Amino acid sequence: MLLYFFISTVFLLAALLILAWLHTQARLEIKTPHVAPPVAGPLVSLLVPARNEQKNIRRCVEALLAQDYPHLEILVLEDRSTDATPVILAELAARDPRLVILTGSELPAGWAGKPHALDQAAKSATGEWLLFIDADTFLDPNAVSACLAAAQTTGADLYTVMTEQITGSFWEKVVMPLVMTALSVGFSPHKVNDPQTRDAIANGQYILIKRTVYDAIGGHEKLKNQIVEDKALAEQVKWHGYRLIVADGRGIAQTRMYTDLPSLWEGWTKNIYLGLSDKPAMLLLGAFGAFLALMAAIFLPVWPLLGLLWYVNSGGWMALGVLLQSLAVWAALVFARMQVNAKMGIPRWYALTTPLGAGSFAAMMFTSTFNVLSGQGVTWKGRKYDPKMVR
């Protein structure tokens, strides 16, 4: 019986240490404050790839047209959509001549869809700065002014922000906070912003980059087969000696990445393994993350039940100790997840769904790994990519 109590005590200490570590990695030290719009400034090209984005494209483009920055061009690459995206774009362009619609060409062999779309858009852009924006991202009117000012202040050659995540459905609220925590552990903002490290990541939802730097590293043509193209772009920028900054974008931009469980599943099973597979250390960290997720999904709910069953069956003070230890971990976990949820605008009580979210996230990690290593490949936006291309 003493062994059970000892094991529970070890789990208690390990759980508290891991919780403290996990929830101190996400600090975004660099902010993006609102600024007065400049009277003049360099030309900024706003570039949006749009493939089957009928749910988001109107709101996205209208937010671009509402920017207070005085010198910009807006280019949307219509990437052979099969839904109402082209119709919506044509309507918006007819109302405002500042909006230029580019028609994407057929996807060439060896290219992933998004790098190809962004490559085409960039080749048509004339700005001194390029701002790549996903079609599911919605900008505050001051976003371009604020981010350009912050990039110039920090000396950034690539300035990317972590946007505020909009979550509507139950599964978004359950899974997305855990994904955001996992990303902050795998790619610490502090390390990414340190020019002395090789850690590099960018948020493809919002990437502001100098045109000269973009051309110097070979643009998206250099990354043509990369499914996780934002990370690859950040690596090229930083590894070539340019300044990479990842900053807090809350108040600047919002993103609705997914709207339900199927789209969430497709999106993250596309990204997770490929985002980690280029470095053994990252794969080990991912494996550790999958283990923690499984532990949270399976063991956390069982731990207090075991303690309670032991106690009611004359377990005495050691059984009571195990029960109290499990409840202490639950209390620490719920408190930490409540803070994360509050920052994301999610009701605090969703912290109680952490085991469910952790189990779902672990399943996504395993599925993502299996799809690539088994040869099944990656599917995204109706296109299937050969695993030999994306590895």
mmCIF file of C-alpha atoms in Angstrom:
data_model
loop_
_atom_site.group_PDB
_atom_site.id
_atom_site.type_symbol
_atom_site.label_atom_id
_atom_site.label_comp_id
_atom_site.label_asym_id
_atom_site.label_seq_id
_atom_site.Cartn_x
_atom_site.Cartn_y
_atom_site.Cartn_z
ATOM 1 C CA MET A 1 0.000 0.000 0.000
ATOM 2 C CA LEU A 2 2.865 2.340 0.752
ATOM 3 C CA LEU A 3 4.068 1.801 -2.835
ATOM 4 C CA TYR A 4 0.761 3.109 -4.212
ATOM 5 C CA PHE A 5 1.016 6.198 -2.044
ATOM 6 C CA PHE A 6 4.628 6.743 -3.141
ATOM 7 C CA ILE A 7 3.710 6.421 -6.845
ATOM 8 C CA SER A 8 0.847 8.862 -6.385
ATOM 9 C CA THR A 9 3.183 11.327 -4.675
ATOM 10 C CA VAL A 10 5.645 11.110 -7.569
ATOM 11 C CA PHE A 11 2.794 11.745 -10.013
ATOM 12 C CA LEU A 12 1.701 14.738 -7.943
ATOM 13 C CA LEU A 13 5.127 16.388 -8.012
ATOM 14 C CA ALA A 14 5.693 15.595 -11.685
ATOM 15 C CA ALA A 15 2.252 16.877 -12.662
ATOM 16 C CA LEU A 16 2.672 20.171 -10.808
ATOM 17 C CA LEU A 17 6.112 20.763 -12.330
ATOM 18 C CA ILE A 18 4.909 19.949 -15.837
ATOM 19 C CA LEU A 19 1.850 22.168 -15.473
ATOM 20 C CA ALA A 20 3.999 25.076 -14.316
ATOM 21 C CA TRP A 21 6.414 24.548 -17.220
ATOM 22 C CA LEU A 22 3.688 24.200 -19.861
ATOM 23 C CA HIS A 23 1.943 27.379 -18.830
ATOM 24 C CA THR A 24 4.978 29.663 -18.683
ATOM 25 C CA GLN A 25 6.077 29.217 -22.323
ATOM 26 C CA ALA A 26 3.444 31.283 -24.115
ATOM 27 C CA ARG A 27 4.447 34.793 -23.042
ATOM 28 C CA LEU A 28 4.510 37.100 -26.060
ATOM 29 C CA GLU A 29 6.916 39.747 -24.856
ATOM 30 C CA ILE A 30 6.567 41.997 -27.914
ATOM 31 C CA LYS A 31 3.234 43.781 -28.257
ATOM 32 C CA THR A 32 1.657 45.431 -31.284
ATOM 33 C CA PRO A 33 0.049 48.621 -29.974
ATOM 34 C CA HIS A 34 -2.329 50.726 -32.011
ATOM 35 C CA VAL A 35 -0.779 53.816 -33.577
ATOM 36 C CA ALA A 36 -1.947 56.934 -35.344
ATOM 37 C CA PRO A 37 -2.021 56.155 -39.078
ATOM 38 C CA PRO A 38 0.891 57.779 -40.909
ATOM 39 C CA VAL A 39 0.370 60.473 -43.506
ATOM 40 C CA ALA A 40 2.655 58.593 -45.883
ATOM 41 C CA GLY A 41 4.758 55.460 -45.880
ATOM 42 C CA PRO A 42 6.155 52.655 -48.021
ATOM 43 C CA LEU A 43 3.761 50.756 -50.261
ATOM 44 C CA VAL A 44 2.441 47.632 -48.528
ATOM 45 C CA SER A 45 0.997 44.819 -50.652
ATOM 46 C CA LEU A 46 -1.757 42.847 -48.936
ATOM 47 C CA LEU A 47 -1.796 39.333 -50.421
ATOM 48 C CA VAL A 48 -4.582 36.823 -49.744
ATOM 49 C CA PRO A 49 -4.748 33.263 -51.129
ATOM 50 C CA ALA A 50 -8.362 32.183 -51.477
ATOM 51 C CA ARG A 51 -9.461 28.628 -52.237
ATOM 52 C CA ASN A 52 -13.001 27.628 -51.306
ATOM 53 C CA GLU A 53 -13.326 30.421 -48.756
ATOM 54 C CA GLN A 54 -16.945 31.450 -49.244
ATOM 55 C CA LYS A 55 -17.524 31.480 -45.482
ATOM 56 C CA ASN A 56 -14.749 33.979 -44.771
ATOM 57 C CA ILE A 57 -13.660 35.890 -47.849
ATOM 58 C CA ARG A 58 -16.176 38.730 -47.677
ATOM 59 C CA ARG A 59 -15.350 39.630 -44.090
ATOM 60 C CA CYS A 60 -11.623 39.258 -44.749
ATOM 61 C CA VAL A 61 -11.572 41.528 -47.808
ATOM 62 C CA GLU A 62 -13.886 44.144 -46.332
ATOM 63 C CA ALA A 63 -11.491 44.419 -43.377
ATOM 64 C CA LEU A 64 -8.597 44.977 -45.798
ATOM 65 C CA LEU A 65 -10.510 47.697 -47.610
ATOM 66 C CA ALA A 66 -11.168 49.403 -44.245
ATOM 67 C CA GLN A 67 -7.464 49.763 -43.337
ATOM 68 C CA ASP A 68 -6.369 53.250 -42.242
ATOM 69 C CA TYR A 69 -2.878 52.878 -43.729
ATOM 70 C CA PRO A 70 -2.661 55.339 -46.659
ATOM 71 C CA HIS A 71 -0.440 53.498 -49.144
ATOM 72 C CA LEU A 72 -1.367 49.919 -49.936
ATOM 73 C CA GLU A 73 -2.478 47.571 -52.700
ATOM 74 C CA ILE A 74 -4.822 44.629 -52.188
ATOM 75 C CA LEU A 75 -4.351 41.467 -54.242
ATOM 76 C CA VAL A 76 -6.449 38.330 -53.798
ATOM 77 C CA LEU A 77 -5.297 35.174 -55.583
ATOM 78 C CA GLU A 78 -8.425 33.200 -56.454
ATOM 79 C CA ASP A 79 -7.021 29.672 -56.365
ATOM 80 C CA ARG A 80 -9.430 27.728 -58.597
ATOM 81 C CA SER A 81 -12.243 27.562 -56.051
ATOM 82 C CA THR A 82 -15.228 25.292 -56.582
ATOM 83 C CA ASP A 83 -17.587 27.207 -54.276
ATOM 84 C CA ALA A 84 -18.960 30.763 -54.339
ATOM 85 C CA THR A 85 -15.601 32.423 -53.607
ATOM 86 C CA PRO A 86 -15.115 33.781 -57.186
ATOM 87 C CA VAL A 87 -18.624 35.254 -57.236
ATOM 88 C CA ILE A 88 -18.139 37.034 -53.905
ATOM 89 C CA LEU A 89 -14.765 38.401 -54.985
ATOM 90 C CA ALA A 90 -16.163 39.685 -58.272
ATOM 91 C CA GLU A 91 -18.932 41.490 -56.398
ATOM 92 C CA LEU A 92 -16.449 43.092 -53.980
ATOM 93 C CA ALA A 93 -14.092 44.145 -56.808
ATOM 94 C CA ALA A 94 -16.969 45.759 -58.699
ATOM 95 C CA ARG A 95 -17.699 47.907 -55.638
ATOM 96 C CA ASP A 96 -14.112 48.965 -54.904
ATOM 97 C CA PRO A 97 -11.438 49.324 -57.610
ATOM 98 C CA ARG A 98 -8.652 49.025 -55.031
ATOM 99 C CA LEU A 99 -9.302 45.283 -54.917
ATOM 100 C CA VAL A 100 -7.424 43.330 -57.595
ATOM 101 C CA ILE A 101 -8.430 39.723 -58.229
ATOM 102 C CA LEU A 102 -5.754 37.422 -59.646
ATOM 103 C CA THR A 103 -6.691 34.097 -61.208
ATOM 104 C CA GLY A 104 -4.504 31.214 -60.067
ATOM 105 C CA SER A 105 -3.002 28.791 -62.543
ATOM 106 C CA GLU A 106 -3.136 24.998 -62.385
ATOM 107 C CA LEU A 107 -1.021 23.551 -59.575
ATOM 108 C CA PRO A 108 2.290 22.393 -61.079
ATOM 109 C CA ALA A 109 3.906 19.095 -60.125
ATOM 110 C CA GLY A 110 6.097 19.363 -57.056
ATOM 111 C CA TRP A 111 4.258 22.356 -55.604
ATOM 112 C CA ALA A 112 1.972 22.534 -52.585
ATOM 113 C CA GLY A 113 -1.125 24.643 -53.080
ATOM 114 C CA LYS A 114 -0.566 27.546 -50.690
ATOM 115 C CA PRO A 115 3.094 28.252 -51.619
ATOM 116 C CA HIS A 116 2.038 28.256 -55.279
ATOM 117 C CA ALA A 117 -0.799 30.704 -54.606
ATOM 118 C CA LEU A 118 1.437 33.010 -52.570
ATOM 119 C CA ASP A 119 4.200 32.810 -55.174
ATOM 120 C CA GLN A 120 1.798 33.982 -57.875
ATOM 121 C CA ALA A 121 0.453 36.792 -55.699
ATOM 122 C CA ALA A 122 3.937 37.976 -54.722
ATOM 123 C CA LYS A 123 5.033 38.111 -58.364
ATOM 124 C CA SER A 124 2.189 40.531 -59.077
ATOM 125 C CA ALA A 125 2.863 42.707 -56.019
ATOM 126 C CA THR A 126 4.800 45.963 -56.191
ATOM 127 C CA GLY A 127 5.044 46.902 -52.503
ATOM 128 C CA GLU A 128 8.190 47.448 -50.455
ATOM 129 C CA TRP A 129 6.554 45.245 -47.826
ATOM 130 C CA LEU A 130 4.461 42.137 -48.451
ATOM 131 C CA LEU A 131 1.714 41.221 -45.994
ATOM 132 C CA PHE A 132 0.491 37.641 -46.411
ATOM 133 C CA ILE A 133 -2.952 37.186 -44.874
ATOM 134 C CA ASP A 134 -5.087 34.061 -44.715
ATOM 135 C CA ALA A 135 -8.655 34.353 -45.942
ATOM 136 C CA ASP A 136 -9.966 33.334 -42.511
ATOM 137 C CA THR A 137 -8.192 36.260 -40.829
ATOM 138 C CA PHE A 138 -9.945 39.547 -40.118
ATOM 139 C CA LEU A 139 -7.939 42.712 -39.469
ATOM 140 C CA ASP A 140 -8.599 45.654 -37.205
ATOM 141 C CA PRO A 141 -8.599 48.892 -39.265
ATOM 142 C CA ASN A 142 -5.289 49.887 -37.653
ATOM 143 C CA ALA A 143 -3.573 46.520 -38.253
ATOM 144 C CA VAL A 144 -1.299 47.475 -41.158
ATOM 145 C CA SER A 145 -0.306 50.797 -39.592
ATOM 146 C CA ALA A 146 0.380 49.199 -36.205
ATOM 147 C CA CYS A 147 2.366 46.238 -37.508
ATOM 148 C CA LEU A 148 4.472 48.266 -39.916
ATOM 149 C CA ALA A 149 5.318 50.704 -37.107
ATOM 150 C CA ALA A 150 6.176 47.799 -34.777
ATOM 151 C CA ALA A 151 8.306 46.126 -37.457
ATOM 152 C CA GLN A 152 10.245 49.321 -38.030
ATOM 153 C CA THR A 153 10.669 49.889 -34.291
ATOM 154 C CA THR A 154 11.962 46.367 -33.630
ATOM 155 C CA GLY A 155 14.096 46.251 -36.781
ATOM 156 C CA ALA A 156 12.176 43.223 -38.036
ATOM 157 C CA ASP A 157 12.641 41.899 -41.535
ATOM 158 C CA LEU A 158 9.743 39.522 -40.956
ATOM 159 C CA TYR A 159 7.091 40.516 -38.422
ATOM 160 C CA THR A 160 4.404 37.976 -37.635
ATOM 161 C CA VAL A 161 1.682 38.099 -35.016
ATOM 162 C CA MET A 162 -0.226 35.467 -33.107
ATOM 163 C CA THR A 163 -3.769 36.430 -33.923
ATOM 164 C CA GLU A 164 -6.735 36.253 -31.595
ATOM 165 C CA GLN A 165 -8.462 32.931 -32.241
ATOM 166 C CA ILE A 166 -12.224 32.957 -32.721
ATOM 167 C CA THR A 167 -13.866 29.766 -31.458
ATOM 168 C CA GLY A 168 -17.529 29.069 -32.014
ATOM 169 C CA SER A 169 -18.304 25.367 -31.815
ATOM 170 C CA PHE A 170 -17.916 23.044 -28.845
ATOM 171 C CA TRP A 171 -14.928 21.224 -30.339
ATOM 172 C CA GLU A 172 -13.079 24.431 -31.145
ATOM 173 C CA LYS A 173 -13.390 25.513 -27.525
ATOM 174 C CA VAL A 174 -12.253 22.090 -26.308
ATOM 175 C CA VAL A 175 -9.265 21.542 -28.593
ATOM 176 C CA MET A 176 -7.921 24.924 -29.734
ATOM 177 C CA PRO A 177 -6.678 26.143 -26.308
ATOM 178 C CA LEU A 178 -4.620 22.963 -25.936
ATOM 179 C CA VAL A 179 -3.205 23.320 -29.446
ATOM 180 C CA MET A 180 -2.159 26.902 -28.707
ATOM 181 C CA THR A 181 -0.412 25.797 -25.512
ATOM 182 C CA ALA A 182 1.372 23.001 -27.372
ATOM 183 C CA LEU A 183 2.580 25.411 -30.056
ATOM 184 C CA SER A 184 3.961 27.797 -27.446
ATOM 185 C CA VAL A 185 5.935 24.944 -25.882
ATOM 186 C CA GLY A 186 7.294 23.695 -29.188
ATOM 187 C CA PHE A 187 8.136 27.173 -30.435
ATOM 188 C CA SER A 188 8.794 29.484 -27.518
ATOM 189 C CA PRO A 189 8.282 33.124 -28.605
ATOM 190 C CA HIS A 190 11.280 34.146 -26.498
ATOM 191 C CA LYS A 191 13.566 31.725 -28.342
ATOM 192 C CA VAL A 192 12.116 32.588 -31.748
ATOM 193 C CA ASN A 193 12.804 36.288 -31.158
ATOM 194 C CA ASP A 194 16.370 35.602 -29.989
ATOM 195 C CA PRO A 195 18.695 36.011 -32.999
ATOM 196 C CA GLN A 196 21.238 33.730 -31.311
ATOM 197 C CA THR A 197 18.990 30.664 -31.618
ATOM 198 C CA ARG A 198 17.820 28.737 -34.674
ATOM 199 C CA ASP A 199 14.250 28.458 -33.381
ATOM 200 C CA ALA A 200 11.938 29.873 -36.040
ATOM 201 C CA ILE A 201 8.209 29.970 -36.581
ATOM 202 C CA ALA A 202 5.739 32.312 -38.233
ATOM 203 C CA ASN A 203 1.961 32.464 -38.212
ATOM 204 C CA GLY A 204 0.841 32.119 -41.810
ATOM 205 C CA GLN A 205 -2.364 33.929 -40.928
ATOM 206 C CA TYR A 206 -0.371 37.185 -40.770
ATOM 207 C CA ILE A 207 3.186 37.588 -42.079
ATOM 208 C CA LEU A 208 4.673 41.007 -42.866
ATOM 209 C CA ILE A 209 8.013 40.767 -44.693
ATOM 210 C CA LYS A 210 10.315 43.159 -46.527
ATOM 211 C CA ARG A 211 10.212 42.572 -50.263
ATOM 212 C CA THR A 212 13.991 42.707 -50.533
ATOM 213 C CA VAL A 213 14.337 39.995 -47.890
ATOM 214 C CA TYR A 214 11.617 37.868 -49.468
ATOM 215 C CA ASP A 215 13.421 37.983 -52.813
ATOM 216 C CA ALA A 216 16.838 37.404 -51.241
ATOM 217 C CA ILE A 217 15.766 34.092 -49.670
ATOM 218 C CA GLY A 218 14.099 32.878 -52.855
ATOM 219 C CA GLY A 219 10.476 33.607 -51.959
ATOM 220 C CA HIS A 220 7.884 30.850 -51.958
ATOM 221 C CA GLU A 221 9.517 29.162 -54.905
ATOM 222 C CA LYS A 222 12.231 28.108 -52.470
ATOM 223 C CA LEU A 223 9.489 26.520 -50.327
ATOM 224 C CA LYS A 224 7.350 25.146 -53.128
ATOM 225 C CA ASN A 225 6.794 21.675 -51.646
ATOM 226 C CA GLN A 226 6.287 22.793 -48.046
ATOM 227 C CA ILE A 227 2.850 22.120 -46.538
ATOM 228 C CA VAL A 228 3.821 24.063 -43.389
ATOM 229 C CA GLU A 229 5.106 26.936 -45.498
ATOM 230 C CA ASP A 230 4.942 29.609 -42.788
ATOM 231 C CA LYS A 231 7.445 27.792 -40.589
ATOM 232 C CA ALA A 232 9.698 27.152 -43.597
ATOM 233 C CA LEU A 233 9.603 30.843 -44.548
ATOM 234 C CA ALA A 234 10.510 31.901 -41.002
ATOM 235 C CA GLU A 235 13.434 29.476 -40.989
ATOM 236 C CA GLN A 236 14.793 30.822 -44.251
ATOM 237 C CA VAL A 237 14.563 34.390 -42.981
ATOM 238 C CA LYS A 238 16.237 33.721 -39.638
ATOM 239 C CA TRP A 239 18.831 31.261 -40.905
ATOM 240 C CA HIS A 240 19.973 33.750 -43.533
ATOM 241 C CA GLY A 241 20.713 36.275 -40.787
ATOM 242 C CA TYR A 242 17.617 38.463 -41.050
ATOM 243 C CA ARG A 243 15.555 39.637 -38.071
ATOM 244 C CA LEU A 244 12.517 37.526 -37.221
ATOM 245 C CA ILE A 245 9.928 38.781 -34.740
ATOM 246 C CA VAL A 246 6.830 36.975 -33.469
ATOM 247 C CA ALA A 247 4.545 39.296 -31.516
ATOM 248 C CA ASP A 248 1.215 39.523 -29.764
ATOM 249 C CA GLY A 249 -1.503 40.318 -32.307
ATOM 250 C CA ARG A 250 -4.508 40.482 -30.020
ATOM 251 C CA GLY A 251 -6.487 43.591 -30.874
ATOM 252 C CA ILE A 252 -4.856 43.635 -34.319
ATOM 253 C CA ALA A 253 -6.215 40.528 -36.034
ATOM 254 C CA GLN A 254 -8.688 37.715 -35.451
ATOM 255 C CA THR A 255 -8.804 34.296 -37.087
ATOM 256 C CA ARG A 256 -11.502 31.658 -37.361
ATOM 257 C CA MET A 257 -9.338 28.704 -38.367
ATOM 258 C CA TYR A 258 -11.989 26.000 -38.206
ATOM 259 C CA THR A 259 -15.726 25.840 -37.638
ATOM 260 C CA ASP A 260 -16.328 22.208 -36.632
ATOM 261 C CA LEU A 261 -14.604 18.959 -35.712
ATOM 262 C CA PRO A 262 -14.064 17.657 -39.299
ATOM 263 C CA SER A 263 -12.326 20.841 -40.470
ATOM 264 C CA LEU A 264 -10.323 21.048 -37.235
ATOM 265 C CA TRP A 265 -9.263 17.414 -37.627
ATOM 266 C CA GLU A 266 -8.203 17.882 -41.260
ATOM 267 C CA GLY A 267 -6.266 21.048 -40.486
ATOM 268 C CA TRP A 268 -4.234 19.811 -37.541
ATOM 269 C CA THR A 269 -3.580 16.302 -38.867
ATOM 270 C CA LYS A 270 -2.108 18.072 -41.898
ATOM 271 C CA ASN A 271 0.255 20.218 -39.862
ATOM 272 C CA ILE A 272 1.377 18.530 -36.660
ATOM 273 C CA TYR A 273 3.820 15.859 -37.819
ATOM 274 C CA LEU A 274 5.200 17.905 -40.728
ATOM 275 C CA GLY A 275 5.843 20.833 -38.397
ATOM 276 C CA LEU A 276 8.036 18.660 -36.166
ATOM 277 C CA SER A 277 9.563 16.080 -38.498
ATOM 278 C CA ASP A 278 12.600 18.060 -39.638
ATOM 279 C CA LYS A 279 14.342 17.912 -36.248
ATOM 280 C CA PRO A 280 14.878 14.874 -33.968
ATOM 281 C CA ALA A 281 14.580 17.082 -30.900
ATOM 282 C CA MET A 282 11.225 18.393 -32.058
ATOM 283 C CA LEU A 283 9.992 14.878 -32.759
ATOM 284 C CA LEU A 284 10.990 13.852 -29.237
ATOM 285 C CA LEU A 285 9.172 16.876 -27.839
ATOM 286 C CA GLY A 286 6.137 15.964 -29.929
ATOM 287 C CA ALA A 287 6.232 12.393 -28.652
ATOM 288 C CA PHE A 288 6.457 13.704 -25.086
ATOM 289 C CA GLY A 289 3.494 15.975 -25.815
ATOM 290 C CA ALA A 290 1.479 13.039 -27.134
ATOM 291 C CA PHE A 291 2.321 11.068 -23.981
ATOM 292 C CA LEU A 292 1.232 13.957 -21.746
ATOM 293 C CA ALA A 293 -1.988 14.324 -23.717
ATOM 294 C CA LEU A 294 -2.763 10.639 -23.313
ATOM 295 C CA MET A 295 -2.002 10.810 -19.600
ATOM 296 C CA ALA A 296 -4.337 13.786 -19.243
ATOM 297 C CA ALA A 297 -7.051 12.002 -21.214
ATOM 298 C CA ILE A 298 -6.870 8.608 -19.518
ATOM 299 C CA PHE A 299 -5.163 8.824 -16.139
ATOM 300 C CA LEU A 300 -6.437 12.162 -14.817
ATOM 301 C CA PRO A 301 -10.108 11.079 -14.641
ATOM 302 C CA VAL A 302 -9.153 7.675 -13.199
ATOM 303 C CA TRP A 303 -6.737 8.880 -10.515
ATOM 304 C CA PRO A 304 -9.308 10.408 -8.099
ATOM 305 C CA LEU A 305 -11.673 7.477 -8.677
ATOM 306 C CA LEU A 306 -8.958 5.016 -7.667
ATOM 307 C CA GLY A 307 -8.201 7.053 -4.572
ATOM 308 C CA LEU A 308 -11.871 7.230 -3.647
ATOM 309 C CA LEU A 309 -12.424 3.497 -4.150
ATOM 310 C CA TRP A 310 -9.375 2.709 -2.043
ATOM 311 C CA TYR A 311 -10.545 5.058 0.728
ATOM 312 C CA VAL A 312 -14.087 3.645 0.948
ATOM 313 C CA ASN A 313 -12.578 0.163 1.106
ATOM 314 C CA SER A 314 -10.703 0.945 4.327
ATOM 315 C CA GLY A 315 -7.633 2.463 2.679
ATOM 316 C CA GLY A 316 -7.053 4.793 5.609
ATOM 317 C CA TRP A 317 -4.894 7.879 5.547
ATOM 318 C CA MET A 318 -2.814 6.767 2.535
ATOM 319 C CA ALA A 319 -5.936 6.350 0.391
ATOM 320 C CA LEU A 320 -7.164 9.755 1.552
ATOM 321 C CA GLY A 321 -3.745 11.165 0.657
ATOM 322 C CA VAL A 322 -3.956 9.727 -2.871
ATOM 323 C CA LEU A 323 -7.437 11.199 -3.297
ATOM 324 C CA LEU A 324 -6.306 14.619 -2.082
ATOM 325 C CA GLN A 325 -3.213 14.514 -4.311
ATOM 326 C CA SER A 326 -5.334 13.780 -7.363
ATOM 327 C CA LEU A 327 -7.727 16.586 -6.483
ATOM 328 C CA ALA A 328 -4.774 18.970 -6.027
ATOM 329 C CA VAL A 329 -3.577 18.189 -9.551
ATOM 330 C CA TRP A 330 -7.089 18.667 -10.891
ATOM 331 C CA ALA A 331 -7.358 22.008 -9.121
ATOM 332 C CA ALA A 332 -4.018 23.199 -10.520
ATOM 333 C CA LEU A 333 -4.932 21.998 -14.009
ATOM 334 C CA VAL A 334 -8.368 23.598 -14.026
ATOM 335 C CA PHE A 335 -6.978 26.881 -12.696
ATOM 336 C CA ALA A 336 -4.251 26.995 -15.376
ATOM 337 C CA ARG A 337 -6.654 26.092 -18.193
ATOM 338 C CA MET A 338 -9.181 28.665 -16.977
ATOM 339 C CA GLN A 339 -6.542 31.365 -17.420
ATOM 340 C CA VAL A 340 -5.812 30.200 -20.972
ATOM 341 C CA ASN A 341 -9.492 30.019 -21.836
ATOM 342 C CA ALA A 342 -10.136 33.489 -20.460
ATOM 343 C CA LYS A 343 -7.416 34.951 -22.688
ATOM 344 C CA MET A 344 -9.008 33.260 -25.689
ATOM 345 C CA GLY A 345 -12.523 34.450 -24.851
ATOM 346 C CA ILE A 346 -13.698 30.923 -24.038
ATOM 347 C CA PRO A 347 -15.937 30.275 -21.005
ATOM 348 C CA ARG A 348 -13.792 29.232 -18.070
ATOM 349 C CA TRP A 349 -15.803 26.076 -17.393
ATOM 350 C CA TYR A 350 -14.378 24.522 -20.575
ATOM 351 C CA ALA A 351 -11.282 23.851 -18.451
ATOM 352 C CA LEU A 352 -13.180 20.812 -17.161
ATOM 353 C CA THR A 353 -13.094 19.335 -20.686
ATOM 354 C CA THR A 354 -9.289 19.188 -20.692
ATOM 355 C CA PRO A 355 -9.092 15.355 -20.683
ATOM 356 C CA LEU A 356 -11.431 15.231 -23.697
ATOM 357 C CA GLY A 357 -9.419 17.884 -25.533
ATOM 358 C CA ALA A 358 -6.139 16.206 -24.643
ATOM 359 C CA GLY A 359 -7.364 12.860 -25.936
ATOM 360 C CA SER A 360 -8.522 14.475 -29.178
ATOM 361 C CA PHE A 361 -5.205 16.270 -29.594
ATOM 362 C CA ALA A 362 -3.262 13.059 -28.971
ATOM 363 C CA ALA A 363 -5.380 11.307 -31.599
ATOM 364 C CA MET A 364 -4.595 14.089 -34.060
ATOM 365 C CA MET A 365 -0.865 13.780 -33.372
ATOM 366 C CA PHE A 366 -0.865 10.021 -33.912
ATOM 367 C CA THR A 367 -3.032 10.287 -37.024
ATOM 368 C CA SER A 368 -0.816 12.995 -38.508
ATOM 369 C CA THR A 369 2.276 10.847 -37.968
ATOM 370 C CA PHE A 370 0.608 7.729 -39.358
ATOM 371 C CA ASN A 371 -0.678 9.487 -42.485
ATOM 372 C CA VAL A 372 2.813 10.595 -43.477
ATOM 373 C CA LEU A 373 4.871 7.584 -42.409
ATOM 374 C CA SER A 374 2.393 5.033 -43.804
ATOM 375 C CA GLY A 375 2.387 6.637 -47.233
ATOM 376 C CA GLN A 376 -1.213 7.874 -47.104
ATOM 377 C CA GLY A 377 -0.079 11.460 -47.572
ATOM 378 C CA VAL A 378 -1.730 14.728 -46.611
ATOM 379 C CA THR A 379 -5.064 16.116 -47.813
ATOM 380 C CA TRP A 380 -5.879 19.825 -47.705
ATOM 381 C CA LYS A 381 -8.370 22.037 -49.536
ATOM 382 C CA GLY A 382 -9.383 19.141 -51.752
ATOM 383 C CA ARG A 383 -5.807 18.358 -52.811
ATOM 384 C CA LYS A 384 -3.895 15.246 -51.803
ATOM 385 C CA TYR A 385 -0.120 15.442 -51.456
ATOM 386 C CA ASP A 386 2.252 12.520 -51.863
ATOM 387 C CA PRO A 387 4.141 11.846 -48.615
ATOM 388 C CA LYS A 388 7.384 11.622 -50.588
ATOM 389 C CA MET A 389 6.889 15.259 -51.522
ATOM 390 C CA VAL A 390 5.993 16.599 -48.101
ATOM 391 C CA ARG A 391 8.553 14.772 -45.953
#
